PDB file of C-alpha atoms in Angstrom:
ATOM      1  CA  MET J 237      83.198 108.336 174.754  1.00 45.00           C
ATOM      2  CA  ALA J 238      86.241 107.168 172.930  1.00 49.00           C
ATOM      3  CA  ARG J 239      84.525 103.953 171.984  1.00 57.00           C
ATOM      4  CA  THR J 240      81.545 105.620 170.321  1.00 60.00           C
ATOM      5  CA  GLY J 241      83.934 107.781 168.347  1.00 58.00           C
ATOM      6  CA  ARG J 242      85.706 104.713 167.008  1.00 65.00           C
ATOM      7  CA  LYS J 243      82.495 103.001 165.979  1.00 65.00           C
ATOM      8  CA  VAL J 244      81.341 106.078 164.129  1.00 63.00           C
ATOM      9  CA  ALA J 245      84.707 106.398 162.385  1.00 60.00           C
ATOM     10  CA  TYR J 246      84.632 102.686 161.442  1.00 63.00           C
ATOM     11  CA  ARG J 247      81.126 103.002 160.044  1.00 67.00           C
ATOM     12  CA  LYS J 248      82.073 106.061 158.004  1.00 69.00           C
ATOM     13  CA  ARG J 249      85.150 104.314 156.619  1.00 73.00           C
ATOM     14  CA  HIS J 250      83.063 101.243 155.758  1.00 73.00           C
ATOM     15  CA  GLN J 251      80.401 103.402 154.135  1.00 78.00           C
ATOM     16  CA  ASN J 252      83.066 105.276 152.150  1.00 85.00           C
ATOM     17  CA  ARG J 253      84.522 102.013 150.837  1.00 87.00           C
ATOM     18  CA  PHE J 254      81.095 100.718 149.875  1.00 88.00           C
ATOM     19  CA  SER J 255      80.236 104.021 148.192  1.00 90.00           C
ATOM     20  CA  MET J 256      83.510 103.987 146.259  1.00 93.00           C
ATOM     21  CA  PHE J 257      82.822 100.391 145.183  1.00 94.00           C
ATOM     22  CA  LEU J 258      79.376 101.368 143.915  1.00 95.00           C
ATOM     23  CA  VAL J 259      80.755 104.380 142.049  1.00 96.00           C
ATOM     24  CA  MET J 260      83.481 102.253 140.442  1.00 97.00           C
ATOM     25  CA  LEU J 261      80.889  99.633 139.496  1.00 98.00           C
ATOM     26  CA  VAL J 262      78.689 102.252 137.823  1.00 98.00           C
ATOM     27  CA  VAL J 263      81.688 103.721 135.975  1.00 98.00           C
ATOM     28  CA  ALA J 264      82.713 100.255 134.781  1.00 98.00           C
ATOM     29  CA  MET J 265      79.177  99.546 133.562  1.00 98.00           C
ATOM     30  CA  ILE J 266      79.104 102.834 131.678  1.00 98.00           C
ATOM     31  CA  MET J 267      82.455 102.012 130.066  1.00 98.00           C
ATOM     32  CA  VAL J 268      81.170  98.612 128.940  1.00 98.00           C
ATOM     33  CA  VAL J 269      78.017 100.127 127.445  1.00 98.00           C
ATOM     34  CA  VAL J 270      80.037 102.808 125.641  1.00 98.00           C
ATOM     35  CA  ALA J 271      82.436 100.179 124.256  1.00 98.00           C
ATOM     36  CA  VAL J 272      79.578  98.019 122.961  1.00 98.00           C
ATOM     37  CA  LYS J 273      77.826 100.987 121.347  1.00 98.00           C
ATOM     38  CA  SER J 274      81.131 102.078 119.828  1.00 98.00           C
ATOM     39  CA  LEU J 275      81.545  98.687 118.156  1.00 98.00           C
ATOM     40  CA  GLU J 276      77.995  98.821 116.817  1.00 98.00           C
ATOM     41  CA  MET J 277      78.569 102.301 115.415  1.00 98.00           C
ATOM     42  CA  GLN J 278      81.829 101.206 113.775  1.00 98.00           C
ATOM     43  CA  GLN J 279      80.002  98.349 112.069  1.00 98.00           C
ATOM     44  CA  LYS J 280      77.368 100.785 110.814  1.00 98.00           C
ATOM     45  CA  ILE J 281      80.085 103.124 109.551  1.00 98.00           C
ATOM     46  CA  ASP J 282      81.760 100.268 107.665  1.00 98.00           C
ATOM     47  CA  ALA J 283      78.441  99.204 106.123  1.00 97.00           C
ATOM     48  CA  LYS J 284      77.684 102.773 105.019  1.00 98.00           C
ATOM     49  CA  ALA J 285      81.175 103.145 103.527  1.00 97.00           C
ATOM     50  CA  GLN J 286      80.669  99.979 101.508  1.00 97.00           C
ATOM     51  CA  GLU J 287      77.253 101.181 100.362  1.00 97.00           C
ATOM     52  CA  LYS J 288      78.775 104.524  99.395  1.00 98.00           C
ATOM     53  CA  SER J 289      81.441 102.863  97.247  1.00 97.00           C
ATOM     54  CA  GLN J 290      78.786 100.750  95.495  1.00 97.00           C
ATOM     55  CA  LEU J 291      76.698 103.844  94.795  1.00 98.00           C
ATOM     56  CA  GLU J 292      79.746 105.678  93.439  1.00 97.00           C
ATOM     57  CA  GLU J 293      80.379 102.758  91.063  1.00 97.00           C
ATOM     58  CA  GLN J 294      76.756 102.907  89.937  1.00 98.00           C
ATOM     59  CA  ILE J 295      77.026 106.655  89.378  1.00 98.00           C
ATOM     60  CA  ALA J 296      80.152 106.171  87.251  1.00 97.00           C
ATOM     61  CA  ALA J 297      78.420 103.449  85.208  1.00 97.00           C
ATOM     62  CA  GLU J 298      75.341 105.621  84.657  1.00 97.00           C
ATOM     63  CA  GLN J 299      77.484 108.590  83.606  1.00 97.00           C
ATOM     64  CA  GLU J 300      79.254 106.374  81.082  1.00 97.00           C
ATOM     65  CA  ARG J 301      75.895 105.100  79.842  1.00 97.00           C
ATOM     66  CA  ALA J 302      74.586 108.673  79.512  1.00 97.00           C
ATOM     67  CA  GLN J 303      77.641 109.580  77.454  1.00 96.00           C
ATOM     68  CA  GLU J 304      77.065 106.572  75.180  1.00 96.00           C
ATOM     69  CA  ILE J 305      73.414 107.584  74.731  1.00 96.00           C
ATOM     70  CA  GLU J 306      74.460 111.121  73.887  1.00 95.00           C
ATOM     71  CA  GLU J 307      76.950 109.850  71.287  1.00 94.00           C
ATOM     72  CA  PHE J 308      74.297 107.529  69.830  1.00 92.00           C
ATOM     73  CA  GLY J 309      71.900 110.483  69.648  1.00 92.00           C
ATOM     74  CA  LYS J 310      74.446 112.444  67.643  1.00 92.00           C
ATOM     75  CA  GLU J 311      75.019 109.447  65.364  1.00 90.00           C
ATOM     76  CA  VAL J 312      71.284 109.033  64.771  1.00 89.00           C
ATOM     77  CA  GLN J 313      71.075 112.621  63.548  1.00 90.00           C
ATOM     78  CA  THR J 314      73.559 112.027  60.726  1.00 90.00           C
ATOM     79  CA  LYS J 315      72.346 111.720  57.144  1.00 90.00           C
ATOM     80  CA  GLY J 316      74.196 108.431  56.593  1.00 88.00           C
ATOM     81  CA  TYR J 317      72.481 106.729  59.510  1.00 89.00           C
ATOM     82  CA  ILE J 318      69.050 107.908  58.410  1.00 87.00           C
ATOM     83  CA  GLU J 319      69.763 106.662  54.892  1.00 86.00           C
ATOM     84  CA  ASP J 320      70.925 103.237  56.132  1.00 86.00           C
ATOM     85  CA  ILE J 321      67.805 102.782  58.259  1.00 86.00           C
ATOM     86  CA  ALA J 322      65.581 103.870  55.365  1.00 84.00           C
ATOM     87  CA  ARG J 323      67.276 101.280  53.097  1.00 82.00           C
ATOM     88  CA  GLU J 324      66.955  98.470  55.648  1.00 83.00           C
ATOM     89  CA  LYS J 325      63.481  99.052  57.001  1.00 85.00           C
ATOM     90  CA  LEU J 326      61.689 101.019  54.312  1.00 81.00           C
ATOM     91  CA  GLY J 327      63.426  99.706  51.173  1.00 78.00           C
ATOM     92  CA  LEU J 328      64.834 103.051  49.989  1.00 79.00           C
ATOM     93  CA  VAL J 329      66.055 102.903  46.387  1.00 77.00           C
ATOM     94  CA  TYR J 330      67.537 105.787  44.384  1.00 79.00           C
ATOM     95  CA  GLU J 331      66.597 106.446  40.774  1.00 78.00           C
ATOM     96  CA  GLY J 332      68.603 104.331  38.393  1.00 76.00           C
ATOM     97  CA  GLU J 333      69.704 101.945  41.148  1.00 75.00           C
ATOM     98  CA  ILE J 334      69.277  98.214  40.437  1.00 75.00           C
ATOM     99  CA  LEU J 335      68.638  95.827  43.290  1.00 71.00           C
ATOM    100  CA  PHE J 336      69.349  92.151  43.257  1.00 71.00           C
ATOM    101  CA  LYS J 337      67.503  89.934  45.695  1.00 73.00           C
ATOM    102  CA  GLU J 338      68.616  86.475  46.746  1.00 77.00           C
ATOM    103  CA  ASP J 339      66.263  83.555  46.314  1.00 75.00           C
ATOM    104  CA  LYS J 340      65.838  81.648  49.473  1.00 68.00           C
TER     105      LYS J 340
END
C-alpha cells in the first residue's frame, strides 16, 4: 500500500510541474503579445502626433491667410484703391486733366 501511495504522489507532483510549466508558458506568450502590440500602438501614437503638428501648422497658415484676405478686403473698399483701378483698367480721367502717352 505504501508503494501505490508513492506512485500517486509522484504522478501528482509531475502533473503539477507540467501544469505550472504550461501556465508559465501561456503567461510568457501573453506578455510577448502585449509587448508587441504596445510597440505598434506607440508607433501609431507617434504618427498621429506628427500629423497633429502638421495640421496645426496648416491651421496657423490658413488663419494668417484669412487675416490677409480680410485686410485686402478692407483695402479694396477704400476710395483710393477704387480710383487707382479705374485709372489703370478703365482709363479714368478727371476734367481738366491732361494725359501724356508714350510712343512705343
